[in-house]
PDB file of N, CA and C in Angstrom:
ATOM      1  N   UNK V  10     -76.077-100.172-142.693  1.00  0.00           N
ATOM      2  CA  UNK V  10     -76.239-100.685-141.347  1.00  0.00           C
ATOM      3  C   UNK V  10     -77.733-100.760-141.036  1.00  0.00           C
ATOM      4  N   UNK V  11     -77.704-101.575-140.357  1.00  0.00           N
ATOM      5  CA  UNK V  11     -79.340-102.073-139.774  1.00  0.00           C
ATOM      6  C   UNK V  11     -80.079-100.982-138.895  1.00  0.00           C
ATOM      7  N   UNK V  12     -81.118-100.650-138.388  1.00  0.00           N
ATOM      8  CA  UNK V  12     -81.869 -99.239-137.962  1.00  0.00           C
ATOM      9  C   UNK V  12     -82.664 -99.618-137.502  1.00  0.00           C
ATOM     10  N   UNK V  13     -82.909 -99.593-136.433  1.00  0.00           N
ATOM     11  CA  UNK V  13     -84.535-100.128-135.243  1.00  0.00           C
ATOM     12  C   UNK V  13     -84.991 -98.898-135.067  1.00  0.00           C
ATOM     13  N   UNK V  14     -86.368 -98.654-135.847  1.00  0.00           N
ATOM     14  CA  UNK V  14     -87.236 -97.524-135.906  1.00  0.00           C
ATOM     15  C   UNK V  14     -88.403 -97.816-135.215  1.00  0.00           C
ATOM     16  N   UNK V  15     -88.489 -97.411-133.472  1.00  0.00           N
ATOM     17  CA  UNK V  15     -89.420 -97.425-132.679  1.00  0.00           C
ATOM     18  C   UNK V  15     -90.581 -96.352-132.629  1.00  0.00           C
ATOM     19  N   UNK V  16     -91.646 -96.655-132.689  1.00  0.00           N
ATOM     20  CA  UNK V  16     -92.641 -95.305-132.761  1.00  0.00           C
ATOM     21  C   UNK V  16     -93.622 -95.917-131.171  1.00  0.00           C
ATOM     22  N   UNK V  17     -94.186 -94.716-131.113  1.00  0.00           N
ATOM     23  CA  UNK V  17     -95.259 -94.750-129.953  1.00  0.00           C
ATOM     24  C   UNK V  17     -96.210 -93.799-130.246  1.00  0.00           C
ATOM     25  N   UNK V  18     -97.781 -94.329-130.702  1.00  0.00           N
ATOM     26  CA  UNK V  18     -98.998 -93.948-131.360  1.00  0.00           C
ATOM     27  C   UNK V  18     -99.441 -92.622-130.046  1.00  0.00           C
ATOM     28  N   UNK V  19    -100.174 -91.874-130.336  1.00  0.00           N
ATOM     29  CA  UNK V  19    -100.677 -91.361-129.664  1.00  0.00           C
ATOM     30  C   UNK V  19    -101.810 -91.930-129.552  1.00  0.00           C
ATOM     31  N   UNK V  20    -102.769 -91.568-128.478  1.00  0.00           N
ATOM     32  CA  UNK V  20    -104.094 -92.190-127.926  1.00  0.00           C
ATOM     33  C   UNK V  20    -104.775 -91.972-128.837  1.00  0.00           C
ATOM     34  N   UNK V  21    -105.553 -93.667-129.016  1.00  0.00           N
ATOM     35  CA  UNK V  21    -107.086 -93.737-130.288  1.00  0.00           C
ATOM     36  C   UNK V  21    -106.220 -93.169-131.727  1.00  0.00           C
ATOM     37  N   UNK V  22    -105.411 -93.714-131.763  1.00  0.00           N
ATOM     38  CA  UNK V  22    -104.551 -93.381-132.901  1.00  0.00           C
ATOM     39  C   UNK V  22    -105.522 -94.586-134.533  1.00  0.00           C
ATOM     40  N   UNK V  23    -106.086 -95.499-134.055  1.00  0.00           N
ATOM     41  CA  UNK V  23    -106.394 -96.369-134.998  1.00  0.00           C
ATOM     42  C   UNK V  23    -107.363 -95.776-135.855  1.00  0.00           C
ATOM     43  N   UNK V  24    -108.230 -94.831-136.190  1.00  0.00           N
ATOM     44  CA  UNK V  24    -108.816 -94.279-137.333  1.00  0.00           C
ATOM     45  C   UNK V  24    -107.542 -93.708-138.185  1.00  0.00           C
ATOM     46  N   UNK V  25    -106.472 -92.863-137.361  1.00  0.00           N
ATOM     47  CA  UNK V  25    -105.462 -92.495-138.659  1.00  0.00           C
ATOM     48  C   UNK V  25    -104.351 -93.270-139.190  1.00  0.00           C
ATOM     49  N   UNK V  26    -103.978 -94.628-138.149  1.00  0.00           N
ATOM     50  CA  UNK V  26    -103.898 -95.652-138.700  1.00  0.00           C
ATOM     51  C   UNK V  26    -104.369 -96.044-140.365  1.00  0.00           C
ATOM     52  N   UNK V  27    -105.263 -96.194-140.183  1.00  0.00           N
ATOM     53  CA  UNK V  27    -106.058 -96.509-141.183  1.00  0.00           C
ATOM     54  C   UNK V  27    -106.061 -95.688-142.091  1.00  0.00           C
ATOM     55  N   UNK V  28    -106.626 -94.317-141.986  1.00  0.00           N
ATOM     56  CA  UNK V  28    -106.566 -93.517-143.010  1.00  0.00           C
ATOM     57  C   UNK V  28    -105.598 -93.620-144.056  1.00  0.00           C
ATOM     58  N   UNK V  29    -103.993 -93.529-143.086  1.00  0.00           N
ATOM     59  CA  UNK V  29    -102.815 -93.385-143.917  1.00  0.00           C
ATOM     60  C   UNK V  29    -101.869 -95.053-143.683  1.00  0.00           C
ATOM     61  N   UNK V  30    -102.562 -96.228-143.868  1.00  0.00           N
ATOM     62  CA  UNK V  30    -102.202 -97.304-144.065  1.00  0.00           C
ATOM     63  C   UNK V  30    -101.561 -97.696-145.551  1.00  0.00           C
ATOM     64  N   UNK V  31    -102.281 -97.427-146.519  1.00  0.00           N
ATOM     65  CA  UNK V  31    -101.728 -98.139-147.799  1.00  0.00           C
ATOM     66  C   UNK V  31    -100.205 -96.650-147.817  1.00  0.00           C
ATOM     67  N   UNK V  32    -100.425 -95.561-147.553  1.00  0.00           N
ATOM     68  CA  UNK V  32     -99.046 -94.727-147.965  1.00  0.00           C
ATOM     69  C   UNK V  32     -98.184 -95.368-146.943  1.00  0.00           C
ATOM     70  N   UNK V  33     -98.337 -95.779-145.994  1.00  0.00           N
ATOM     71  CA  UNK V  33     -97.716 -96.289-144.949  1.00  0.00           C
ATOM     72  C   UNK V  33     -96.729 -97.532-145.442  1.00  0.00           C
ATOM     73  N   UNK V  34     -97.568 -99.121-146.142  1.00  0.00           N
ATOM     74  CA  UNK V  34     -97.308 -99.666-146.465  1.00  0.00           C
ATOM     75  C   UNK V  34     -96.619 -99.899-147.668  1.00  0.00           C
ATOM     76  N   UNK V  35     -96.518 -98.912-148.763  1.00  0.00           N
ATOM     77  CA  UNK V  35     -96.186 -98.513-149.865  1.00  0.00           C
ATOM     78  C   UNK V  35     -95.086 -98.126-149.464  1.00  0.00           C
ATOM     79  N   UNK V  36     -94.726 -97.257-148.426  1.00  0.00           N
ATOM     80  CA  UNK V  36     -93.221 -96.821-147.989  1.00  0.00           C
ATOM     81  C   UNK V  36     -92.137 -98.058-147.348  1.00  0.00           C
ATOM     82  N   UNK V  37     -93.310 -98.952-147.239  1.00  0.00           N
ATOM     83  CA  UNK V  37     -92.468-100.280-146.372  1.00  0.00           C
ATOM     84  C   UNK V  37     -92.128-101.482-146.993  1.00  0.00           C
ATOM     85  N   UNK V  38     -92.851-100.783-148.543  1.00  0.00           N
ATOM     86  CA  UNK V  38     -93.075-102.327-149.698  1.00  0.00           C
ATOM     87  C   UNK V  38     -91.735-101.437-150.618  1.00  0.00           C
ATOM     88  N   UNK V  39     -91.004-100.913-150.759  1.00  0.00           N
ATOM     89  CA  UNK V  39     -90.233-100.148-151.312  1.00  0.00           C
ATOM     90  C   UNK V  39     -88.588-100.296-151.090  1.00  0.00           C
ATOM     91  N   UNK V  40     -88.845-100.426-149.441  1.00  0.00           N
ATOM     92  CA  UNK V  40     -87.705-100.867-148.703  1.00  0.00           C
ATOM     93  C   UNK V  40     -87.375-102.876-148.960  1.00  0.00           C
ATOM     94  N   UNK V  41     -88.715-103.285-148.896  1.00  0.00           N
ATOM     95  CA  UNK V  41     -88.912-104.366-149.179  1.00  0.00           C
ATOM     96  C   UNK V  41     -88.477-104.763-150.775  1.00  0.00           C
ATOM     97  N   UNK V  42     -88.587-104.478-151.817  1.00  0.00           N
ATOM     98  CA  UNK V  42     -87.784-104.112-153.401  1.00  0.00           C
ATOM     99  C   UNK V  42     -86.365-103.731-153.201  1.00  0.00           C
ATOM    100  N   UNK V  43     -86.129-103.014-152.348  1.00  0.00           N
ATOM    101  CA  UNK V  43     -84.799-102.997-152.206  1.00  0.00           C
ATOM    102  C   UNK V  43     -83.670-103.610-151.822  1.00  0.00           C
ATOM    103  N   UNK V  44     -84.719-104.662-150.900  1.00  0.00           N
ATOM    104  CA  UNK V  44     -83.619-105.516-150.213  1.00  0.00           C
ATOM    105  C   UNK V  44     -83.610-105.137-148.745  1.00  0.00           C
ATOM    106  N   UNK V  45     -84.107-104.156-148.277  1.00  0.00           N
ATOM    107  CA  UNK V  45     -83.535-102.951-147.241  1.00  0.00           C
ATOM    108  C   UNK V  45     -84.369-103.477-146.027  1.00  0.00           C
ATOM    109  N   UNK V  46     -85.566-104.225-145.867  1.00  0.00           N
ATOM    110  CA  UNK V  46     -86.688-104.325-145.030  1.00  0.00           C
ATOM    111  C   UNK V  46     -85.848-105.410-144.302  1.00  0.00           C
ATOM    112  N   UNK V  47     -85.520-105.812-142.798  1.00  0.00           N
ATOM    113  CA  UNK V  47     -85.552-106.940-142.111  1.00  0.00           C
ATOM    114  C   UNK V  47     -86.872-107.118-141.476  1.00  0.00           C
ATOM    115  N   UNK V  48     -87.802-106.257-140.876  1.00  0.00           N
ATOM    116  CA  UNK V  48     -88.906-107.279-139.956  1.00  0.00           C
ATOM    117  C   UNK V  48     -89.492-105.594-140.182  1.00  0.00           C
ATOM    118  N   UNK V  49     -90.791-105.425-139.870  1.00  0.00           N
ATOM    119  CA  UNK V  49     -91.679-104.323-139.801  1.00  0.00           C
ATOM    120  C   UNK V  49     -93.162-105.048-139.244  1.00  0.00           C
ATOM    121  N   UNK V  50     -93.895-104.055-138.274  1.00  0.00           N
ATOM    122  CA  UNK V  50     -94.737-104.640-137.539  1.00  0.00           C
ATOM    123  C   UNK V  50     -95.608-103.876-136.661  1.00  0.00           C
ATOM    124  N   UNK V  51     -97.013-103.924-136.294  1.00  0.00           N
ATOM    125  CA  UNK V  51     -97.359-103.196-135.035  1.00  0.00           C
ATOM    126  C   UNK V  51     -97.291-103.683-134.066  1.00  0.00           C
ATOM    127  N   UNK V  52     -97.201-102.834-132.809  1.00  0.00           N
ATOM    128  CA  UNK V  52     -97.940-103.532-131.357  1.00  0.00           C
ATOM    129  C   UNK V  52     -98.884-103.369-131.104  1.00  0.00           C
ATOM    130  N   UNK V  53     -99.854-104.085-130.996  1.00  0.00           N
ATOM    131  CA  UNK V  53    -101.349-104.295-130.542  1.00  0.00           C
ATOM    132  C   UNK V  53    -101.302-104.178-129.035  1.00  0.00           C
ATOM    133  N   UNK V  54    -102.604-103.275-129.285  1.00  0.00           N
ATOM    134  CA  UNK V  54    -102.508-102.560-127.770  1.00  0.00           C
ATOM    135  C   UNK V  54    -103.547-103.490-126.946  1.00  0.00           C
ATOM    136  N   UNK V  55    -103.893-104.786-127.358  1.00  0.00           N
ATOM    137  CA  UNK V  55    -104.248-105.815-126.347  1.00  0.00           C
ATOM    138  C   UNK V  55    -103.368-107.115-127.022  1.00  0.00           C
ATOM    139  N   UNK V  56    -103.338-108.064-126.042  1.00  0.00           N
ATOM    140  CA  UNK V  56    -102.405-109.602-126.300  1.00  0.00           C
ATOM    141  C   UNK V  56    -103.336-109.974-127.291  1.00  0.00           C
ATOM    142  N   UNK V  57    -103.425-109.713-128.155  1.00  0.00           N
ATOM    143  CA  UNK V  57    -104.104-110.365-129.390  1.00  0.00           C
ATOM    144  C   UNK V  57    -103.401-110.248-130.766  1.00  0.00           C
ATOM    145  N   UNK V  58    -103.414-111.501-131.701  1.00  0.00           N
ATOM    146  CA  UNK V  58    -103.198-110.981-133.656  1.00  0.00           C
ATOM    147  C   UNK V  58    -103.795-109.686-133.997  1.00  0.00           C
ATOM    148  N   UNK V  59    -105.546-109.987-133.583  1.00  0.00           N
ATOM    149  CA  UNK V  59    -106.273-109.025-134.127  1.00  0.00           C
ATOM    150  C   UNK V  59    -106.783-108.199-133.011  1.00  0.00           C
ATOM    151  N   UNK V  60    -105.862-106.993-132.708  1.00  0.00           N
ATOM    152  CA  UNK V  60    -106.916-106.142-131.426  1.00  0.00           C
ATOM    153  C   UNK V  60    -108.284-105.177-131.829  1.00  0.00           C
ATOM    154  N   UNK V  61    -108.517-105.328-133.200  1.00  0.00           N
ATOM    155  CA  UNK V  61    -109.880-104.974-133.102  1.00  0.00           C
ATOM    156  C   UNK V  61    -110.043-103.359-132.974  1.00  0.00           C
ATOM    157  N   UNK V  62    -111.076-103.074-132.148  1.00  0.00           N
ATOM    158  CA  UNK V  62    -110.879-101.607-131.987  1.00  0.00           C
ATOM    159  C   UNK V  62    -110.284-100.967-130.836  1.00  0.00           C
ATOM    160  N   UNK V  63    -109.334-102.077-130.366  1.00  0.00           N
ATOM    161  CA  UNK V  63    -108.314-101.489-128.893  1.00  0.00           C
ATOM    162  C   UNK V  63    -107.441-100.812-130.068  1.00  0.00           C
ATOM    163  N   UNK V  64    -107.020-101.678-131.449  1.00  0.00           N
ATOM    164  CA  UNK V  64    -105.939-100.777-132.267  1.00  0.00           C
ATOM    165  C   UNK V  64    -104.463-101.138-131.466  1.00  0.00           C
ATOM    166  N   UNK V  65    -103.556-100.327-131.940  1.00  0.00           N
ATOM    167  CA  UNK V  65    -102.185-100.290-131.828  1.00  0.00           C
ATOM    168  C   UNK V  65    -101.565 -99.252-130.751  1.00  0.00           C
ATOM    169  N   UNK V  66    -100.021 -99.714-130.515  1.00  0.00           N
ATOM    170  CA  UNK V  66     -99.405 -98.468-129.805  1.00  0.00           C
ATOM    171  C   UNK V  66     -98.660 -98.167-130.001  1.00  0.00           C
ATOM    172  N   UNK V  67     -98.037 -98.857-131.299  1.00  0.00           N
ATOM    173  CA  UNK V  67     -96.958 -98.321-132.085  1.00  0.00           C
ATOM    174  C   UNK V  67     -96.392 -98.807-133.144  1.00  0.00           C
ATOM    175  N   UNK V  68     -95.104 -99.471-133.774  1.00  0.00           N
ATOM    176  CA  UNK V  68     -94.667 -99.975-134.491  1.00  0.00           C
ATOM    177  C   UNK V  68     -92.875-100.286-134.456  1.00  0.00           C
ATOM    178  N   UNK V  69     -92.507-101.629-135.055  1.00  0.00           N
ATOM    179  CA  UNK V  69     -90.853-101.499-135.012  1.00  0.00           C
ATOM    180  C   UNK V  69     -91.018-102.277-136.284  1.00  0.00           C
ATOM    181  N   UNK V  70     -89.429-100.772-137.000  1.00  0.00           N
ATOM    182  CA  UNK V  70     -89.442-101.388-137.984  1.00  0.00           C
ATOM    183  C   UNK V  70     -87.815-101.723-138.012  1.00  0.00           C
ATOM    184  N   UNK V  71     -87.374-102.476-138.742  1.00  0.00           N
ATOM    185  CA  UNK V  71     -85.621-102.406-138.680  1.00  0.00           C
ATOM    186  C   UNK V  71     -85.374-102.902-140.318  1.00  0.00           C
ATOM    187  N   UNK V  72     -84.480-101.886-140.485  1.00  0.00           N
ATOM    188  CA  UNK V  72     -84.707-101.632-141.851  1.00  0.00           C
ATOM    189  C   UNK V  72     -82.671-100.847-141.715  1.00  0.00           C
ATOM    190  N   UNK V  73     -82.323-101.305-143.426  1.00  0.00           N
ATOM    191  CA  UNK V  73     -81.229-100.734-143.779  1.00  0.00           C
ATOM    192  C   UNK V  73     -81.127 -99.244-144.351  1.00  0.00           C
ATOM    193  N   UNK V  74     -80.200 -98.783-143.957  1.00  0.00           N
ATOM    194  CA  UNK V  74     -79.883 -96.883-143.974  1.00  0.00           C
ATOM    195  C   UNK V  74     -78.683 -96.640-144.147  1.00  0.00           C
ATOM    196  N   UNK V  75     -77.991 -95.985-144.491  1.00  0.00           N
ATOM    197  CA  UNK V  75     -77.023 -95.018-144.846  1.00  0.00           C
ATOM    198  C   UNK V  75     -76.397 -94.787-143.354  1.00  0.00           C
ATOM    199  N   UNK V  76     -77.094 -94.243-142.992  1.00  0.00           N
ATOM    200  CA  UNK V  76     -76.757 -93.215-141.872  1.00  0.00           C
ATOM    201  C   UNK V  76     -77.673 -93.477-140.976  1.00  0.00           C
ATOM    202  N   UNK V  77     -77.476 -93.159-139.418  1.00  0.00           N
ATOM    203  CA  UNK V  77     -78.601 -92.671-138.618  1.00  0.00           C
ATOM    204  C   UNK V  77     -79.307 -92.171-139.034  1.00  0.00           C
ATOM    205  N   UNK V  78     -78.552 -90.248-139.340  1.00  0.00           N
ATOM    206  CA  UNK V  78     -79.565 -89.231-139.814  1.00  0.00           C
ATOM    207  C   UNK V  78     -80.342 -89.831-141.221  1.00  0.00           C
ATOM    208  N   UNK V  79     -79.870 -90.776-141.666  1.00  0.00           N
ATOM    209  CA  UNK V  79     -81.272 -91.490-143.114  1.00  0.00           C
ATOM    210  C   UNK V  79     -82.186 -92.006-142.820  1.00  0.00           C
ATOM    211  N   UNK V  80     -81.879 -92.791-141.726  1.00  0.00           N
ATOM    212  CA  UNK V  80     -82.760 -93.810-140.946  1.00  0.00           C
ATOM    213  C   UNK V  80     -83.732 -92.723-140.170  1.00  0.00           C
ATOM    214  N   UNK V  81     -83.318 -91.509-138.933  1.00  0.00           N
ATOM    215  CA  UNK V  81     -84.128 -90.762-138.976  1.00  0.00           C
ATOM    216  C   UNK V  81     -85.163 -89.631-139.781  1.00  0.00           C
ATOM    217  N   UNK V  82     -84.471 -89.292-140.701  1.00  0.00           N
ATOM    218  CA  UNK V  82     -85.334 -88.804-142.184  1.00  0.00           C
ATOM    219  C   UNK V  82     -86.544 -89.601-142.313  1.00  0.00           C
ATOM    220  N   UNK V  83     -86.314 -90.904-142.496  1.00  0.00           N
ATOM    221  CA  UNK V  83     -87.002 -91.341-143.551  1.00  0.00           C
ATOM    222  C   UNK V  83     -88.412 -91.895-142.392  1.00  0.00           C
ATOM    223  N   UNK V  84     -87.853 -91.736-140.773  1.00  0.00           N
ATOM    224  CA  UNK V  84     -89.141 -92.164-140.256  1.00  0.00           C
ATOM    225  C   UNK V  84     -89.931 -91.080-139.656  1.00  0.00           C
ATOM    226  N   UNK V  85     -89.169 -90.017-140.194  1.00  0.00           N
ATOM    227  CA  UNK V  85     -89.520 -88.359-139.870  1.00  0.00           C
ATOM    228  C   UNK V  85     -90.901 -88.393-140.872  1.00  0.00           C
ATOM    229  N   UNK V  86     -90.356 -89.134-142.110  1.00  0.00           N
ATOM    230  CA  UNK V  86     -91.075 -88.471-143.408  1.00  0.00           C
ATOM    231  C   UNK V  86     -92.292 -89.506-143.548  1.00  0.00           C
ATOM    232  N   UNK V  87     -92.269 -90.713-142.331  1.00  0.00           N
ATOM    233  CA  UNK V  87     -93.331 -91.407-142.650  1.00  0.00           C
ATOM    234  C   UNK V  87     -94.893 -91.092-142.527  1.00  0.00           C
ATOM    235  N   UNK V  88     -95.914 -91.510-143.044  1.00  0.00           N
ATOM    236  CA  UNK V  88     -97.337 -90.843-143.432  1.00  0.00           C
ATOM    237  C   UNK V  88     -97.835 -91.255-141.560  1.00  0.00           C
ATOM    238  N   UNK V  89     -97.190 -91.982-141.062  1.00  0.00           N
ATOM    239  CA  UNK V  89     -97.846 -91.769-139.833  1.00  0.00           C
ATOM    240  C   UNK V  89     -96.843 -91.242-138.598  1.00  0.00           C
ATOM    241  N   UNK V  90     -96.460 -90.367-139.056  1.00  0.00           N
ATOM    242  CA  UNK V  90     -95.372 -89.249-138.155  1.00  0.00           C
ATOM    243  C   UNK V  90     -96.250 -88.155-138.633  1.00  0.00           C
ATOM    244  N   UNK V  91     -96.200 -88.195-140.341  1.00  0.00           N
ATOM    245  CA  UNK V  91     -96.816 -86.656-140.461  1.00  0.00           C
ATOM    246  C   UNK V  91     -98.280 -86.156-140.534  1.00  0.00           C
ATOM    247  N   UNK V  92     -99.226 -87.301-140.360  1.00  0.00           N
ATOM    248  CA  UNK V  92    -100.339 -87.221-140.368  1.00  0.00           C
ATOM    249  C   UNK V  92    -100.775 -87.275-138.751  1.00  0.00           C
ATOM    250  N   UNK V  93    -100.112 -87.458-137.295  1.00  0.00           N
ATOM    251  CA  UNK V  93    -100.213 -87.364-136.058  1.00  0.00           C
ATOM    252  C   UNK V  93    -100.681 -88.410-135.399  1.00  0.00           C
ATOM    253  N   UNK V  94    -100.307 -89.816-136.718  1.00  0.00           N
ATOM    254  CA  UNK V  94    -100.482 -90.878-135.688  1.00  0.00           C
ATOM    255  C   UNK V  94     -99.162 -91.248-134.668  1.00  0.00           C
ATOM    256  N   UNK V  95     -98.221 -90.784-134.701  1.00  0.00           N
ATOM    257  CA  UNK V  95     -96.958 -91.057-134.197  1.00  0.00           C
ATOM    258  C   UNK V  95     -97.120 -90.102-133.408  1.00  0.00           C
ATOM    259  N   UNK V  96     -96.911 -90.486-131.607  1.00  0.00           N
ATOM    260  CA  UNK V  96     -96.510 -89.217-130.885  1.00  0.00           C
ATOM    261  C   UNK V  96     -94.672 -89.285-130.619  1.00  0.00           C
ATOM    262  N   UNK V  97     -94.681 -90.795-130.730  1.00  0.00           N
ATOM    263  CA  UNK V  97     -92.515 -90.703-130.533  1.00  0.00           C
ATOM    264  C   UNK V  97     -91.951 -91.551-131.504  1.00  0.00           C
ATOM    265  N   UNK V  98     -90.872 -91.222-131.835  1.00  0.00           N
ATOM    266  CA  UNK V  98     -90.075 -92.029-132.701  1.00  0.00           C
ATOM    267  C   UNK V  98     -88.741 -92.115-131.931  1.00  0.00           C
ATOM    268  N   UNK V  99     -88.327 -93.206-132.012  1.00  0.00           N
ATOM    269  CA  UNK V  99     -86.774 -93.643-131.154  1.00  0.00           C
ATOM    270  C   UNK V  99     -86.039 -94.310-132.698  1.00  0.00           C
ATOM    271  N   UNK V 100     -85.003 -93.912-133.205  1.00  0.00           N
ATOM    272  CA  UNK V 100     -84.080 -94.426-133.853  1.00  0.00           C
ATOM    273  C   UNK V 100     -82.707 -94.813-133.293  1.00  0.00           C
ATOM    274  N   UNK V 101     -82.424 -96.182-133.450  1.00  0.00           N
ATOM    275  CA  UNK V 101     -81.189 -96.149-132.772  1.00  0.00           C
ATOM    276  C   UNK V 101     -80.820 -97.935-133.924  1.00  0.00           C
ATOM    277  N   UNK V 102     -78.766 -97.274-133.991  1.00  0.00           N
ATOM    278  CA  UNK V 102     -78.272 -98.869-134.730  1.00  0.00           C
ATOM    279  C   UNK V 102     -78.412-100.147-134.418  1.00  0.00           C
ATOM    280  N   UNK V 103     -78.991-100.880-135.064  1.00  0.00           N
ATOM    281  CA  UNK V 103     -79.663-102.390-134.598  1.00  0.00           C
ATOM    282  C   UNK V 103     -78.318-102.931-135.485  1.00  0.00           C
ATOM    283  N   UNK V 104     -77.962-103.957-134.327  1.00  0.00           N
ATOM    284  CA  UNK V 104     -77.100-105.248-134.801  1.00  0.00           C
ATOM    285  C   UNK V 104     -77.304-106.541-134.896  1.00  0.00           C
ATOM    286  N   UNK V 105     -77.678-107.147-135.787  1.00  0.00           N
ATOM    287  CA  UNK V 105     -78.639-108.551-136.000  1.00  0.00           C
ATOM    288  C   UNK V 105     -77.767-109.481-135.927  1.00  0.00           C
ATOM    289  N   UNK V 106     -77.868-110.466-135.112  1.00  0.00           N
ATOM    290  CA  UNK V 106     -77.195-111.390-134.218  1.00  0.00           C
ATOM    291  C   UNK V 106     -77.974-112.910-134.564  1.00  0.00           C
ATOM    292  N   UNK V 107     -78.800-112.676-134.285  1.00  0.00           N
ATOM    293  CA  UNK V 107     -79.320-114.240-134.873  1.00  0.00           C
ATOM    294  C   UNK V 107     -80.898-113.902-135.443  1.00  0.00           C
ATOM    295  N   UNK V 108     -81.854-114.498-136.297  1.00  0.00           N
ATOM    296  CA  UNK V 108     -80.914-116.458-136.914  1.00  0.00           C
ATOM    297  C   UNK V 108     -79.729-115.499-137.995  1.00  0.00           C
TER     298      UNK V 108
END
């Protein structure tokens, strides 16, 4: 089943952004090999592609899981939960409706 994994950065979060970007992306290129990835993404914390050094405020990813509790694991275990760029994570079952 499908999994909408909402996070919310803590403040000036974009240096550890960065720090832990490629483990970040490596965890998201994996799901992506699997088949498992539907959409993954940040929110830019100004109306822009590129916000520069405003940085982000969070991320949604929706991605295939087992379970809730897998879907929460696995965004428990992500490098920016455990490194303190994540101050919230919301997991909840996404049902993909269109296209």
């Amino acid at each position: 089943m499908w999994y909408a994994i909402m996070t919310q950065d803590v403040a000036n979060s974009l240096a550890g952004r960065q720090a832990n970007r490629s483990a970040h992306l490596q965890r998201l290129q994996e799901l992506v090999e699997q088949g498992r990835l539907l959409i993954a993404g940040p929110h830019p914390a100004v109306d822009a592609q590129d916000p520069g050094d405003a940085g982000f405020t969070g991320s949604l990813i929706v991605a295939d899981f087992e379970s809730l509790e897998a879907a929460q694991a696995w965004a428990d275990s992500d490098p920016y939960a455990l490194h303190g760029v994540t101050r919230k994570v919301v997991v909840k079952p996404y049902k993909k409706v269109l296209p």
